[in-house]
Amino acid sequence: MRIFYGLTTALKNSLEANNVTNVVTFGDISDLDLNRQGIFPLAHIVTNQATIQGPTVNIDVSITLADIVDYSDQETKAETEPFYGNNNLQDVLDTQLFVGNLITQEALRGSLWDLDYKVTGSTLEPFLDRFENVLAGWVLTMTVEIRNTEISIC
């Protein structure tokens, strides 16, 4: 029974070690109190489907990487650089993309690779204003291949 627990614990530990993510959660995101300001930046792990392929188990994982978009009191028209708007949206997207890239690289050749977790495919999709408290970030979706050492048919 180490496959599932091992993967989710390794992802949690890797996300907590990145010096950006404040809280790592798991399960149905609708069960979270997203109005609690102190939980952001947040990484939320959801496991999707698992495919058993002989000596390996492939688990599809989605990780929502989110932070609160802060708005300035300045009007956008008054700014000298309206491209950036009156908020930190680009900062949030840049920082959370970094976290998604980091966790992917950890699985490709870092600490997750050393634990025998291998990413066979990953994508990052941005989101803006997805939740009621103006969150933005990325959803990292990846397939993690794990050696199936729990059951032997010998």
mmCIF file of N, CA and C in Angstrom, residues 7 11 48-49 53 57-63 100 103-105 107-108 113 117-125 139-146:
data_model
loop_
_atom_site.group_PDB
_atom_site.id
_atom_site.type_symbol
_atom_site.label_atom_id
_atom_site.label_comp_id
_atom_site.label_asym_id
_atom_site.label_seq_id
_atom_site.Cartn_x
_atom_site.Cartn_y
_atom_site.Cartn_z
ATOM 1 N N LEU A 7 3.358 8.421 -3.088
ATOM 2 C CA LEU A 7 3.314 9.502 -4.079
ATOM 3 C C LEU A 7 2.770 10.789 -3.468
ATOM 4 N N LEU A 11 4.911 14.278 -3.041
ATOM 5 C CA LEU A 11 4.488 15.543 -3.652
ATOM 6 C C LEU A 11 4.315 16.618 -2.589
ATOM 7 N N ASN A 48 -6.425 11.747 -9.919
ATOM 8 C CA ASN A 48 -7.493 11.493 -10.862
ATOM 9 C C ASN A 48 -7.644 9.992 -11.082
ATOM 10 N N GLN A 49 -7.052 9.466 -12.108
ATOM 11 C CA GLN A 49 -7.186 8.035 -12.354
ATOM 12 C C GLN A 49 -5.836 7.344 -12.274
ATOM 13 N N GLN A 53 -0.328 -0.948 -15.582
ATOM 14 C CA GLN A 53 0.259 -1.445 -16.830
ATOM 15 C C GLN A 53 1.395 -2.404 -16.501
ATOM 16 N N VAL A 57 2.423 1.384 -12.312
ATOM 17 C CA VAL A 57 1.139 2.029 -12.075
ATOM 18 C C VAL A 57 1.318 3.485 -12.472
ATOM 19 N N ASN A 58 0.453 3.975 -13.353
ATOM 20 C CA ASN A 58 0.474 5.374 -13.766
ATOM 21 C C ASN A 58 -0.675 6.092 -13.070
ATOM 22 N N ILE A 59 -0.351 7.134 -12.329
ATOM 23 C CA ILE A 59 -1.366 7.906 -11.608
ATOM 24 C C ILE A 59 -1.392 9.317 -12.180
ATOM 25 N N ASP A 60 -2.591 9.732 -12.602
ATOM 26 C CA ASP A 60 -2.787 11.105 -13.073
ATOM 27 C C ASP A 60 -3.061 11.996 -11.868
ATOM 28 N N VAL A 61 -2.303 13.077 -11.762
ATOM 29 C CA VAL A 61 -2.384 13.986 -10.630
ATOM 30 C C VAL A 61 -2.609 15.396 -11.158
ATOM 31 N N SER A 62 -3.473 16.146 -10.485
ATOM 32 C CA SER A 62 -3.647 17.572 -10.768
ATOM 33 C C SER A 62 -3.280 18.343 -9.505
ATOM 34 N N ILE A 63 -2.464 19.369 -9.685
ATOM 35 C CA ILE A 63 -2.067 20.206 -8.558
ATOM 36 C C ILE A 63 -2.447 21.641 -8.895
ATOM 37 N N GLY A 100 5.148 25.153 -10.436
ATOM 38 C CA GLY A 100 4.776 24.043 -11.316
ATOM 39 C C GLY A 100 5.954 23.482 -12.075
ATOM 40 N N ILE A 103 8.213 21.455 -9.500
ATOM 41 C CA ILE A 103 7.728 20.122 -9.133
ATOM 42 C C ILE A 103 7.870 19.164 -10.313
ATOM 43 N N THR A 104 7.678 19.662 -11.533
ATOM 44 C CA THR A 104 7.868 18.821 -12.721
ATOM 45 C C THR A 104 9.329 18.414 -12.857
ATOM 46 N N GLN A 105 10.237 19.355 -12.658
ATOM 47 C CA GLN A 105 11.667 19.051 -12.768
ATOM 48 C C GLN A 105 12.114 18.089 -11.666
ATOM 49 N N ALA A 107 10.380 15.729 -10.529
ATOM 50 C CA ALA A 107 9.949 14.397 -10.949
ATOM 51 C C ALA A 107 10.720 13.907 -12.170
ATOM 52 N N LEU A 108 11.280 14.826 -12.933
ATOM 53 C CA LEU A 108 12.051 14.424 -14.113
ATOM 54 C C LEU A 108 13.481 14.016 -13.772
ATOM 55 N N TRP A 113 12.440 11.940 -8.615
ATOM 56 C CA TRP A 113 13.065 10.934 -9.483
ATOM 57 C C TRP A 113 13.865 9.958 -8.629
ATOM 58 N N TYR A 117 9.819 8.040 -8.808
ATOM 59 C CA TYR A 117 8.608 8.575 -9.431
ATOM 60 C C TYR A 117 9.025 9.258 -10.721
ATOM 61 N N LYS A 118 8.404 8.875 -11.824
ATOM 62 C CA LYS A 118 8.791 9.425 -13.122
ATOM 63 C C LYS A 118 7.580 10.044 -13.801
ATOM 64 N N VAL A 119 7.721 11.300 -14.224
ATOM 65 C CA VAL A 119 6.656 11.971 -14.952
ATOM 66 C C VAL A 119 6.744 11.561 -16.414
ATOM 67 N N THR A 120 5.616 11.055 -16.947
ATOM 68 C CA THR A 120 5.592 10.660 -18.351
ATOM 69 C C THR A 120 4.881 11.695 -19.214
ATOM 70 N N GLY A 121 4.292 12.695 -18.623
ATOM 71 C CA GLY A 121 3.656 13.784 -19.343
ATOM 72 C C GLY A 121 3.135 14.811 -18.361
ATOM 73 N N SER A 122 3.232 16.098 -18.730
ATOM 74 C CA SER A 122 2.706 17.137 -17.846
ATOM 75 C C SER A 122 2.293 18.355 -18.657
ATOM 76 N N THR A 123 1.300 19.078 -18.146
ATOM 77 C CA THR A 123 0.864 20.347 -18.734
ATOM 78 C C THR A 123 0.557 21.315 -17.593
ATOM 79 N N LEU A 124 0.670 22.582 -17.897
ATOM 80 C CA LEU A 124 0.296 23.640 -16.960
ATOM 81 C C LEU A 124 -0.724 24.529 -17.655
ATOM 82 N N GLU A 125 -1.885 24.712 -17.033
ATOM 83 C CA GLU A 125 -2.926 25.555 -17.601
ATOM 84 C C GLU A 125 -3.219 26.700 -16.643
ATOM 85 N N VAL A 139 -2.895 25.152 -13.040
ATOM 86 C CA VAL A 139 -3.200 23.776 -12.678
ATOM 87 C C VAL A 139 -2.189 22.904 -13.411
ATOM 88 N N LEU A 140 -1.365 22.237 -12.650
ATOM 89 C CA LEU A 140 -0.380 21.303 -13.179
ATOM 90 C C LEU A 140 -1.040 19.933 -13.245
ATOM 91 N N THR A 141 -1.092 19.367 -14.425
ATOM 92 C CA THR A 141 -1.616 18.019 -14.597
ATOM 93 C C THR A 141 -0.477 17.154 -15.097
ATOM 94 N N MET A 142 -0.227 16.050 -14.406
ATOM 95 C CA MET A 142 0.870 15.184 -14.817
ATOM 96 C C MET A 142 0.521 13.729 -14.562
ATOM 97 N N THR A 143 1.170 12.881 -15.331
ATOM 98 C CA THR A 143 1.058 11.446 -15.139
ATOM 99 C C THR A 143 2.356 10.975 -14.515
ATOM 100 N N VAL A 144 2.242 10.305 -13.374
ATOM 101 C CA VAL A 144 3.421 9.821 -12.655
ATOM 102 C C VAL A 144 3.452 8.302 -12.768
ATOM 103 N N GLU A 145 4.576 7.809 -13.263
ATOM 104 C CA GLU A 145 4.770 6.364 -13.395
ATOM 105 C C GLU A 145 5.536 5.851 -12.179
ATOM 106 N N ILE A 146 4.984 4.773 -11.577
ATOM 107 C CA ILE A 146 5.570 4.207 -10.366
ATOM 108 C C ILE A 146 5.725 2.700 -10.579
#
